[in-house]
């Protein structure tokens, strides 16, 4: 599961602080060159009092292969229940015969809303931030955090821009291995002047294949609420 240790804003603030390590190790390469290796993994031919700074924001520059989907998406007719966000930014319409709400902190301390499938092992959290962050960058941050927390690689399976209930939403699908289990994350990302939203679902790859429509129906329950006039 995604376990965010700090809010996105706090994480970005931490990354703004360049890492400076003064200790270095003198080494000789196979070609006979003398180099100096620093604790942050960088090296140089000339000794430096401070290690070269690694740009922690490089991952945000990754170019995504994003498809724009023309087909509109909408919540299913059986989505009779609704929950609204605290800031009245969005609502989620869902089928309470399939999904149950659970205390968000049981899955993620920063989550505002959480769901669990009643009859299978599928989970969902919705994490909100007051700071607007571009939806594609939200996806990249989520991928980065996932890799840091699992110690593995999060593979991008698909990225799309969709029209969901008449609003433009970023869709991202990630795959990662954790504790010997292959997980699939299907998520919506959205941002406007009220802040940023991550709507994240996850399950094993086996259960994902059996429940793709069920997961998609929950995601499509995301409705952006009209702004007050």
Coordinates of N, CA and C in Angstrom, one line a residue:
X1 N 0.8 -1.2 0.0 CA 0.0 0.0 0.0 C 0.9 1.2 0.0
X2 N 0.3 2.3 -0.4 CA 1.1 3.6 -0.4 C 1.0 4.1 1.1
X3 N 2.2 4.4 1.7 CA 2.2 4.9 3.0 C 3.0 6.2 3.0
X4 N 2.3 7.3 2.8 CA 3.0 8.6 2.7 C 3.4 9.0 4.1
X5 N 4.7 9.3 4.3 CA 5.2 9.7 5.6 C 5.0 11.1 5.9
X6 N 4.9 12.0 4.9 CA 4.6 13.4 5.1 C 3.6 13.8 4.0
X7 N 3.0 15.0 4.2 CA 2.1 15.5 3.2 C 3.0 15.8 2.0
X8 N 2.4 15.9 0.8 CA 3.1 16.2 -0.4 C 3.8 17.5 -0.3
X9 N 3.2 18.5 0.3 CA 3.8 19.8 0.4 C 5.1 19.7 1.3
X10 N 5.0 19.0 2.4 CA 6.2 18.9 3.3 C 7.3 18.1 2.6
X11 N 6.9 17.1 1.8 CA 7.9 16.3 1.1 C 8.6 17.2 0.1
X12 N 7.9 18.0 -0.6 CA 8.5 18.9 -1.6 C 9.5 19.9 -0.9
X13 N 9.0 20.3 0.3 CA 9.9 21.3 1.0 C 11.2 20.6 1.5
X14 N 11.1 19.3 1.8 CA 12.3 18.6 2.2 C 13.2 18.4 1.0
X15 N 12.7 18.1 -0.1 CA 13.5 17.9 -1.3 C 14.2 19.2 -1.8
X16 N 13.6 20.3 -1.4 CA 14.3 21.6 -1.8 C 15.6 21.8 -1.1
X17 N 15.8 21.1 0.0 CA 17.1 21.2 0.7 C 18.1 20.3 0.1
X18 N 19.1 20.9 -0.6 CA 20.2 20.1 -1.2 C 21.0 19.3 -0.2
X19 N 21.4 18.1 -0.5 CA 22.2 17.3 0.4 C 23.6 17.6 0.2
X20 N 24.3 17.9 1.3 CA 25.7 18.2 1.3 C 26.4 17.3 2.3
X21 N 27.4 16.5 1.7 CA 28.1 15.6 2.5 C 29.6 15.9 2.4
X22 N 30.3 16.2 3.5 CA 31.7 16.6 3.4 C 32.7 15.5 3.4
X23 N 32.3 14.3 3.9 CA 33.2 13.2 3.9 C 33.3 12.6 2.5
X24 N 34.6 12.1 2.2 CA 34.8 11.5 0.9 C 35.8 10.4 1.0
X25 N 35.8 9.4 0.1 CA 36.7 8.3 0.1 C 37.6 8.4 -1.2
X26 N 38.9 8.3 -1.0 CA 39.8 8.3 -2.1 C 39.9 6.9 -2.7
X27 N 39.8 6.8 -4.0 CA 39.8 5.4 -4.6 C 40.5 5.5 -5.9
X28 N 41.0 4.3 -6.4 CA 41.7 4.3 -7.7 C 40.9 3.3 -8.6
X29 N 40.6 3.8 -9.8 CA 39.8 3.0 -10.8 C 40.7 2.0 -11.5
X30 N 40.1 1.1 -12.2 CA 40.8 0.1 -12.9 C 41.8 0.7 -13.9
X31 N 41.5 1.9 -14.4 CA 42.4 2.6 -15.4 C 43.5 3.3 -14.7
X32 N 43.5 3.3 -13.4 CA 44.6 4.0 -12.6 C 44.3 5.4 -12.3
X33 N 43.0 5.9 -12.5 CA 42.7 7.2 -12.2 C 42.3 7.3 -10.7
X34 N 42.7 8.4 -10.1 CA 42.3 8.6 -8.7 C 41.0 9.4 -8.7
X35 N 40.1 8.9 -7.9 CA 38.8 9.6 -7.8 C 38.4 9.8 -6.3
X36 N 37.4 10.6 -6.1 CA 36.9 10.8 -4.7 C 35.4 10.5 -4.7
X37 N 35.1 9.5 -3.9 CA 33.7 9.0 -3.8 C 33.0 9.6 -2.6
X38 N 31.8 10.2 -2.7 CA 31.1 10.8 -1.6 C 30.0 10.0 -1.1
X39 N 29.5 10.3 0.1 CA 28.5 9.4 0.7 C 27.2 9.4 0.0
X40 N 26.9 10.4 -0.9 CA 25.6 10.4 -1.6 C 25.7 9.7 -2.9
X41 N 26.8 9.0 -3.2 CA 26.9 8.2 -4.4 C 27.5 8.9 -5.6
X42 N 27.9 10.2 -5.4 CA 28.5 11.0 -6.5 C 30.0 10.8 -6.4
X43 N 30.8 11.2 -7.4 CA 32.2 11.2 -7.4 C 32.8 12.3 -8.3
X44 N 34.1 12.5 -8.1 CA 34.8 13.5 -8.9 C 36.3 13.2 -9.0
X45 N 37.0 13.8 -10.0 CA 38.4 13.6 -10.1 C 39.2 14.5 -9.1
X46 N 38.6 15.6 -8.8 CA 39.2 16.6 -7.9 C 38.5 16.5 -6.6
X47 N 39.3 16.6 -5.5 CA 38.7 16.6 -4.2 C 37.9 17.9 -4.0
X48 N 36.7 17.7 -3.4 CA 35.8 18.9 -3.1 C 35.4 18.8 -1.7
X49 N 35.4 20.0 -1.1 CA 35.0 20.1 0.3 C 33.5 19.6 0.5
X50 N 32.7 19.8 -0.5 CA 31.3 19.4 -0.4 C 31.0 18.5 -1.6
X51 N 30.2 17.5 -1.4 CA 29.9 16.6 -2.5 C 29.0 17.3 -3.5
X52 N 29.1 17.0 -4.8 CA 28.2 17.5 -5.8 C 26.7 17.3 -5.4
X53 N 25.9 18.3 -5.5 CA 24.5 18.2 -5.1 C 23.7 17.4 -6.2
X54 N 23.0 16.4 -5.7 CA 22.1 15.6 -6.6 C 20.8 16.3 -6.6
X55 N 20.2 16.6 -7.8 CA 19.0 17.2 -8.0 C 17.8 16.3 -7.7
X56 N 17.2 16.5 -6.5 CA 16.2 15.5 -6.1 C 14.9 15.7 -6.9
X57 N 14.8 16.7 -7.7 CA 13.5 16.9 -8.5 C 13.6 16.4 -9.9
X58 N 14.7 15.7 -10.2 CA 14.8 15.1 -11.6 C 13.7 14.2 -12.0
X59 N 13.1 13.5 -11.0 CA 12.0 12.6 -11.4 C 10.8 13.3 -11.9
X60 N 10.6 14.6 -11.5 CA 9.5 15.4 -12.0 C 9.6 15.7 -13.5
X61 N 10.8 15.6 -14.0 CA 11.1 15.9 -15.4 C 10.8 14.7 -16.4
X62 N 10.5 13.6 -15.8 CA 10.3 12.4 -16.6 C 9.1 12.7 -17.6
X63 N 9.4 12.3 -18.9 CA 8.4 12.5 -19.9 C 7.5 11.3 -19.9
X64 N 6.2 11.5 -19.8 CA 5.2 10.5 -19.8 C 4.5 10.3 -21.2
X65 N 4.2 9.1 -21.5 CA 3.5 8.8 -22.7 C 2.0 8.8 -22.4
X66 N 1.4 10.0 -22.6 CA 0.0 10.2 -22.1 C -1.0 10.1 -23.3
X67 N -1.9 9.2 -23.2 CA -3.0 9.1 -24.2 C -4.2 10.0 -23.8
X68 N -4.8 10.7 -24.7 CA -6.0 11.4 -24.4 C -7.2 10.6 -24.9
X69 N -8.1 10.2 -24.0 CA -9.2 9.3 -24.3 C -10.4 10.1 -24.6
X70 N -11.0 9.9 -25.8 CA -12.2 10.7 -26.2 C -13.4 10.2 -25.5
X71 N -13.5 8.9 -25.3 CA -14.8 8.4 -24.7 C -15.0 9.0 -23.3
X72 N -16.2 9.5 -23.0 CA -16.4 10.0 -21.6 C -16.7 8.9 -20.6
X73 N -16.3 9.2 -19.4 CA -16.6 8.2 -18.3 C -17.6 8.8 -17.3
X74 N -18.4 8.0 -16.7 CA -19.4 8.5 -15.7 C -19.6 7.4 -14.7
X75 N -20.2 7.8 -13.6 CA -20.4 6.9 -12.5 C -21.6 6.0 -12.9
X76 N -21.6 4.7 -12.4 CA -22.6 3.7 -12.8 C -23.9 4.1 -12.1
X77 N -25.0 3.5 -12.7 CA -26.4 3.8 -12.1 C -26.5 3.2 -10.7
X78 N -25.8 2.2 -10.4 CA -26.0 1.5 -9.1 C -25.1 2.2 -8.0
X79 N -24.5 3.3 -8.3 CA -23.7 4.1 -7.3 C -24.7 5.0 -6.6
X80 N -25.4 4.5 -5.6 CA -26.4 5.2 -4.9 C -25.9 6.0 -3.7
X81 N -24.8 5.6 -3.1 CA -24.3 6.3 -2.0 C -23.3 7.4 -2.4
X82 N -23.1 8.4 -1.5 CA -22.2 9.5 -1.9 C -21.5 9.9 -0.6
X83 N -20.2 10.3 -0.7 CA -19.5 10.9 0.3 C -18.8 12.1 -0.3
X84 N -18.8 13.3 0.5 CA -18.2 14.5 0.0 C -16.9 14.8 0.8
X85 N -16.0 15.5 0.1 CA -14.7 15.8 0.7 C -15.0 17.0 1.7
X86 N -14.0 17.1 2.7 CA -14.2 18.1 3.7 C -14.3 19.5 3.2
X87 N -13.5 19.8 2.1 CA -13.5 21.2 1.6 C -14.6 21.3 0.4
X88 N -15.4 20.3 0.3 CA -16.5 20.4 -0.7 C -15.9 20.5 -2.1
X89 N -14.8 19.9 -2.3 CA -14.1 20.0 -3.6 C -14.7 18.9 -4.6
X90 N -15.0 17.8 -4.0 CA -15.5 16.6 -4.8 C -16.4 15.7 -4.0
X91 N -17.1 14.9 -4.7 CA -17.8 13.8 -4.1 C -17.5 12.5 -4.7
X92 N -17.7 11.4 -4.0 CA -17.5 10.1 -4.6 C -18.8 9.3 -4.5
X93 N -19.4 8.9 -5.6 CA -20.6 8.1 -5.7 C -20.1 6.6 -5.8
X94 N -20.7 5.8 -5.0 CA -20.3 4.4 -4.9 C -21.4 3.4 -4.6
X95 N -21.2 2.2 -4.9 CA -22.2 1.1 -4.7 C -21.9 0.5 -3.3
X96 N -22.8 0.8 -2.3 CA -22.5 0.3 -1.0 C -22.7 -1.2 -0.8
X97 N -23.2 -1.8 -1.8 CA -23.3 -3.3 -1.8 C -22.0 -4.0 -2.1
X98 N -21.1 -3.2 -2.7 CA -19.8 -3.7 -3.1 C -18.7 -3.1 -2.3
X99 N -18.8 -1.8 -1.9 CA -17.8 -1.1 -1.2 C -18.2 -0.7 0.2
X100 N -17.4 -0.7 1.2 CA -17.6 -0.2 2.5 C -16.6 0.8 2.8
X101 N -17.0 1.9 3.5 CA -16.1 2.9 4.0 C -15.4 2.4 5.3
X102 N -14.1 2.7 5.4 CA -13.4 2.3 6.6 C -12.6 3.5 7.1
X103 N -12.2 3.4 8.4 CA -11.4 4.6 8.9 C -10.1 4.8 8.1
X104 N -10.0 6.0 7.5 CA -8.9 6.2 6.6 C -7.5 5.9 7.2
X105 N -7.3 6.3 8.4 CA -6.0 6.1 9.1 C -5.5 4.6 9.1
X106 N -6.4 3.7 9.0 CA -6.0 2.3 9.0 C -5.2 1.9 7.8
X107 N -5.3 2.7 6.7 CA -4.6 2.5 5.5 C -3.5 3.5 5.3
X108 N -3.8 4.8 5.6 CA -2.9 5.9 5.4 C -3.2 7.0 6.3
X109 N -2.2 7.5 7.0 CA -2.5 8.6 8.0 C -2.9 9.9 7.4
X110 N -2.6 10.1 6.1 CA -3.0 11.4 5.5 C -4.3 11.3 4.7
X111 N -4.9 10.1 4.6 CA -6.0 9.9 3.8 C -7.3 10.6 4.4
X112 N -8.1 11.1 3.6 CA -9.4 11.7 4.0 C -10.5 10.7 3.9
X113 N -10.5 9.9 2.9 CA -11.6 8.9 2.7 C -10.9 7.6 2.3
X114 N -11.5 6.5 2.8 CA -11.0 5.1 2.4 C -12.1 4.2 2.2
X115 N -11.9 3.2 1.3 CA -12.8 2.2 1.0 C -12.1 0.8 1.0
X116 N -13.0 -0.2 1.2 CA -12.5 -1.6 1.0 C -13.6 -2.4 0.4
X117 N -13.3 -3.2 -0.6 CA -14.3 -4.1 -1.2 C -14.8 -5.0 -0.2
X118 N -16.1 -5.3 -0.2 CA -16.7 -6.1 0.8 C -16.4 -7.6 0.7
X119 N -16.2 -8.0 -0.6 CA -16.1 -9.5 -0.8 C -14.7 -9.9 -1.4
X120 N -13.8 -9.0 -1.5 CA -12.5 -9.3 -2.0 C -11.4 -8.3 -1.5
X121 N -10.2 -8.6 -1.8 CA -9.1 -7.8 -1.2 C -8.7 -6.7 -2.1
X122 N -9.5 -5.6 -2.1 CA -9.2 -4.4 -2.9 C -9.4 -3.2 -2.0
X123 N -8.4 -2.3 -2.0 CA -8.5 -1.1 -1.1 C -8.4 0.2 -1.9
X124 N -8.8 1.2 -1.2 CA -8.8 2.5 -1.8 C -8.6 3.6 -0.8
X125 N -7.7 4.6 -1.1 CA -7.6 5.8 -0.3 C -7.7 7.0 -1.1
X126 N -8.2 8.1 -0.6 CA -8.3 9.4 -1.2 C -7.5 10.4 -0.4
X127 N -6.4 10.9 -0.9 CA -5.6 11.8 -0.2 C -5.7 13.2 -0.8
X128 N -6.0 14.2 0.0 CA -6.2 15.5 -0.4 C -5.1 16.5 0.1
X129 N -4.8 17.5 -0.6 CA -3.9 18.5 -0.3 C -4.4 19.9 -0.6
X130 N -4.2 20.9 0.3 CA -4.7 22.2 0.0 C -3.9 22.9 -1.1
X131 N -2.7 22.4 -1.4 CA -1.9 23.1 -2.4 C -2.2 22.5 -3.8
X132 N -2.5 23.3 -4.7 CA -2.7 22.8 -6.1 C -1.3 22.3 -6.7
X133 N -1.3 21.0 -7.2 CA -0.1 20.5 -7.8 C -0.6 19.8 -9.1
X134 N 0.0 20.1 -10.2 CA -0.4 19.5 -11.5 C -0.6 18.0 -11.4
X135 N -1.7 17.5 -12.0 CA -2.0 16.1 -11.8 C -0.9 15.2 -12.3
X136 N -0.2 15.5 -13.4 CA 0.8 14.6 -13.8 C 2.0 14.5 -12.8
X137 N 2.2 15.7 -12.2 CA 3.3 15.7 -11.1 C 2.8 14.9 -9.9
X138 N 1.6 15.0 -9.6 CA 1.0 14.1 -8.5 C 1.3 12.7 -8.7
X139 N 1.1 12.3 -10.0 CA 1.4 10.9 -10.4 C 2.9 10.5 -10.2
X140 N 3.7 11.4 -10.6 CA 5.2 11.2 -10.5 C 5.6 11.1 -9.1
X141 N 5.0 12.0 -8.2 CA 5.4 12.0 -6.8 C 4.9 10.7 -6.2
X142 N 3.7 10.2 -6.5 CA 3.2 9.0 -6.0 C 4.1 7.8 -6.4
X143 N 4.5 7.8 -7.6 CA 5.5 6.8 -8.1 C 6.8 6.8 -7.3
X144 N 7.3 8.0 -7.1 CA 8.6 8.1 -6.4 C 8.4 7.6 -5.0
X145 N 7.3 8.0 -4.3 CA 7.1 7.6 -2.9 C 6.9 6.1 -2.8
X146 N 6.2 5.5 -3.8 CA 6.0 4.1 -3.8 C 7.3 3.4 -3.9
X147 N 8.2 3.8 -4.8 CA 9.5 3.2 -4.9 C 10.4 3.3 -3.7
X148 N 10.3 4.5 -3.0 CA 11.1 4.7 -1.8 C 10.6 3.8 -0.7
X149 N 9.2 3.6 -0.6 CA 8.7 2.9 0.5 C 8.7 1.4 0.3
X150 N 8.8 0.9 -1.0 CA 8.9 -0.5 -1.2 C 10.3 -1.0 -1.5
X151 N 11.2 -0.1 -1.9 CA 12.5 -0.4 -2.2 C 12.6 -1.1 -3.6
X152 N 11.5 -1.0 -4.4 CA 11.5 -1.6 -5.7 C 11.2 -0.6 -6.8
X153 N 11.0 -1.1 -8.0 CA 10.6 -0.2 -9.1 C 9.1 -0.3 -9.4
X154 N 8.5 0.9 -9.5 CA 7.1 1.0 -9.9 C 7.1 1.2 -11.4
X155 N 6.5 0.2 -12.1 CA 6.5 0.3 -13.5 C 5.2 1.0 -14.0
X156 N 5.4 2.0 -14.9 CA 4.2 2.7 -15.5 C 3.6 1.8 -16.5
X157 N 2.4 1.4 -16.3 CA 1.7 0.6 -17.3 C 0.8 1.4 -18.2
X158 N 0.3 2.5 -17.7 CA -0.6 3.3 -18.6 C -0.8 4.7 -18.0
X159 N -0.8 5.8 -18.8 CA -1.2 7.1 -18.3 C -2.1 7.7 -19.4
X160 N -3.2 8.3 -18.9 CA -4.2 8.8 -19.8 C -4.8 10.1 -19.2
X161 N -5.3 10.9 -20.1 CA -6.2 12.0 -19.7 C -7.6 11.6 -20.1
X162 N -8.5 11.6 -19.1 CA -9.9 11.2 -19.3 C -10.8 12.3 -19.0
X163 N -12.0 12.2 -19.6 CA -13.1 13.1 -19.1 C -14.0 12.3 -18.3
X164 N -14.1 12.6 -17.0 CA -14.8 11.8 -16.0 C -15.9 12.7 -15.4
X165 N -17.1 12.4 -15.6 CA -18.2 13.2 -15.1 C -18.0 14.7 -15.5
X166 N -17.6 14.9 -16.8 CA -17.5 16.2 -17.4 C -16.3 17.0 -16.9
X167 N -15.3 16.3 -16.2 CA -14.1 17.0 -15.8 C -12.9 16.2 -16.3
X168 N -11.8 17.0 -16.6 CA -10.6 16.3 -17.0 C -9.8 15.8 -15.9
X169 N -9.5 14.5 -15.9 CA -8.9 13.7 -14.9 C -7.7 13.0 -15.4
X170 N -6.6 12.9 -14.7 CA -5.4 12.2 -15.0 C -5.5 10.8 -14.5
X171 N -5.3 9.8 -15.3 CA -5.4 8.4 -14.9 C -4.0 7.8 -15.0
X172 N -3.6 7.1 -13.9 CA -2.3 6.4 -14.0 C -2.4 5.0 -13.4
X173 N -1.7 4.1 -14.1 CA -1.7 2.7 -13.7 C -0.2 2.3 -13.4
X174 N 0.0 1.8 -12.2 CA 1.4 1.4 -11.8 C 1.4 -0.1 -11.4
X175 N 2.5 -0.7 -11.6 CA 2.7 -2.1 -11.1 C 4.0 -2.2 -10.3
X176 N 4.0 -2.9 -9.2 CA 5.1 -3.0 -8.3 C 5.1 -4.3 -7.6
X177 N 6.2 -4.8 -7.1 CA 6.3 -6.0 -6.3 C 6.7 -5.6 -4.9
X178 N 6.0 -6.2 -3.9 CA 6.2 -6.0 -2.5 C 6.0 -7.2 -1.7
X179 N 7.0 -7.7 -1.0 CA 6.9 -8.9 -0.2 C 6.5 -10.1 -1.0
X180 N 7.0 -10.2 -2.3 CA 6.7 -11.3 -3.1 C 5.4 -11.3 -3.8
X181 N 4.6 -10.2 -3.7 CA 3.3 -10.1 -4.3 C 3.4 -9.0 -5.3
X182 N 2.8 -9.2 -6.5 CA 2.7 -8.2 -7.6 C 1.4 -7.4 -7.4
X183 N 1.5 -6.1 -7.2 CA 0.4 -5.2 -7.0 C 0.1 -4.3 -8.2
X184 N -1.1 -4.0 -8.4 CA -1.5 -3.1 -9.5 C -2.2 -1.9 -8.8
X185 N -1.8 -0.7 -9.1 CA -2.4 0.5 -8.6 C -3.1 1.3 -9.8
X186 N -4.4 1.4 -9.7 CA -5.2 2.2 -10.6 C -5.6 3.5 -9.9
X187 N -5.3 4.6 -10.4 CA -5.6 5.9 -9.7 C -6.0 7.0 -10.6
X188 N -6.8 7.9 -10.0 CA -7.1 9.2 -10.6 C -6.4 10.3 -9.8
X189 N -6.0 11.3 -10.6 CA -5.3 12.5 -10.0 C -6.0 13.7 -10.5
X190 N -6.2 14.7 -9.6 CA -7.0 15.9 -10.0 C -6.5 17.1 -9.2
X191 N -6.5 18.2 -9.8 CA -6.1 19.4 -9.1 C -6.8 20.6 -9.6
X192 N -7.3 21.5 -8.7 CA -7.8 22.8 -9.1 C -7.5 23.8 -8.0
X193 N -8.2 24.9 -8.0 CA -7.8 26.0 -7.0 C -8.1 25.6 -5.6
X194 N -8.9 24.5 -5.4 CA -9.2 24.1 -4.0 C -8.1 23.1 -3.5
X195 N -7.2 22.6 -4.4 CA -6.2 21.7 -3.9 C -6.0 20.5 -4.8
X196 N -5.3 19.5 -4.4 CA -5.0 18.4 -5.2 C -5.6 17.1 -4.5
X197 N -5.9 16.1 -5.4 CA -6.5 14.9 -5.0 C -5.8 13.7 -5.6
X198 N -5.5 12.7 -4.8 CA -5.1 11.4 -5.3 C -6.2 10.4 -4.9
X199 N -6.7 9.7 -5.9 CA -7.8 8.7 -5.7 C -7.1 7.4 -6.1
X200 N -6.6 6.6 -5.1 CA -5.8 5.5 -5.3 C -6.4 4.2 -5.0
X201 N -6.5 3.2 -5.9 CA -6.9 1.9 -5.6 C -5.8 0.9 -5.8
X202 N -5.8 -0.2 -5.1 CA -4.7 -1.2 -5.3 C -5.2 -2.6 -4.9
X203 N -4.6 -3.6 -5.5 CA -4.9 -5.0 -5.2 C -3.8 -5.8 -5.9
X204 N -3.9 -7.1 -5.7 CA -2.9 -8.0 -6.4 C -3.2 -8.0 -7.9
X205 N -2.2 -8.4 -8.7 CA -2.4 -8.4 -10.1 C -3.5 -9.5 -10.5
X206 N -3.5 -10.6 -9.7 CA -4.5 -11.6 -10.0 C -5.9 -11.1 -9.8
X207 N -6.2 -10.5 -8.6 CA -7.5 -9.9 -8.3 C -7.8 -8.8 -9.2
X208 N -6.8 -8.0 -9.6 CA -7.1 -6.9 -10.6 C -7.7 -7.4 -11.8
X209 N -7.2 -8.5 -12.4 CA -7.7 -9.0 -13.6 C -9.2 -9.5 -13.5
X210 N -9.5 -10.0 -12.3 CA -10.9 -10.5 -12.0 C -11.9 -9.4 -11.7
X211 N -11.4 -8.2 -11.3 CA -12.2 -7.1 -10.8 C -12.0 -5.8 -11.5
X212 N -11.5 -5.8 -12.7 CA -11.2 -4.5 -13.4 C -12.4 -3.6 -13.5
X213 N -13.6 -4.1 -13.8 CA -14.8 -3.3 -14.0 C -15.2 -2.7 -12.6
X214 N -15.1 -3.5 -11.6 CA -15.5 -3.1 -10.2 C -14.6 -1.9 -9.8
X215 N -13.3 -2.0 -10.0 CA -12.4 -0.9 -9.7 C -12.7 0.3 -10.5
X216 N -12.9 0.1 -11.8 CA -13.2 1.3 -12.7 C -14.5 2.0 -12.3
X217 N -15.5 1.2 -11.9 CA -16.7 1.8 -11.4 C -16.5 2.7 -10.2
X218 N -15.7 2.3 -9.3 CA -15.4 3.1 -8.1 C -14.7 4.4 -8.5
X219 N -13.7 4.3 -9.3 CA -12.9 5.5 -9.8 C -13.8 6.4 -10.5
X220 N -14.7 5.9 -11.3 CA -15.6 6.8 -12.1 C -16.7 7.4 -11.2
X221 N -16.7 7.1 -9.9 CA -17.6 7.8 -9.0 C -17.1 9.2 -8.6
X222 N -15.9 9.5 -9.1 CA -15.3 10.8 -8.7 C -16.0 11.9 -9.4
X223 N -16.6 12.8 -8.7 CA -17.4 14.0 -9.2 C -16.8 15.3 -8.7
X224 N -16.3 16.1 -9.5 CA -15.9 17.5 -9.1 C -17.1 18.3 -8.8
X225 N -17.2 18.9 -7.7 CA -18.4 19.7 -7.3 C -18.3 21.1 -7.9
X226 N -19.4 21.7 -8.3 CA -19.4 23.0 -8.8 C -18.9 24.0 -7.8
X227 N -18.1 25.0 -8.3 CA -17.6 26.0 -7.5 C -18.7 27.0 -7.1
X228 N -18.7 27.5 -5.9 CA -19.8 28.5 -5.5 C -19.7 29.8 -6.4
X229 N -20.8 30.3 -6.8 CA -20.8 31.5 -7.6 C -20.6 32.8 -6.8

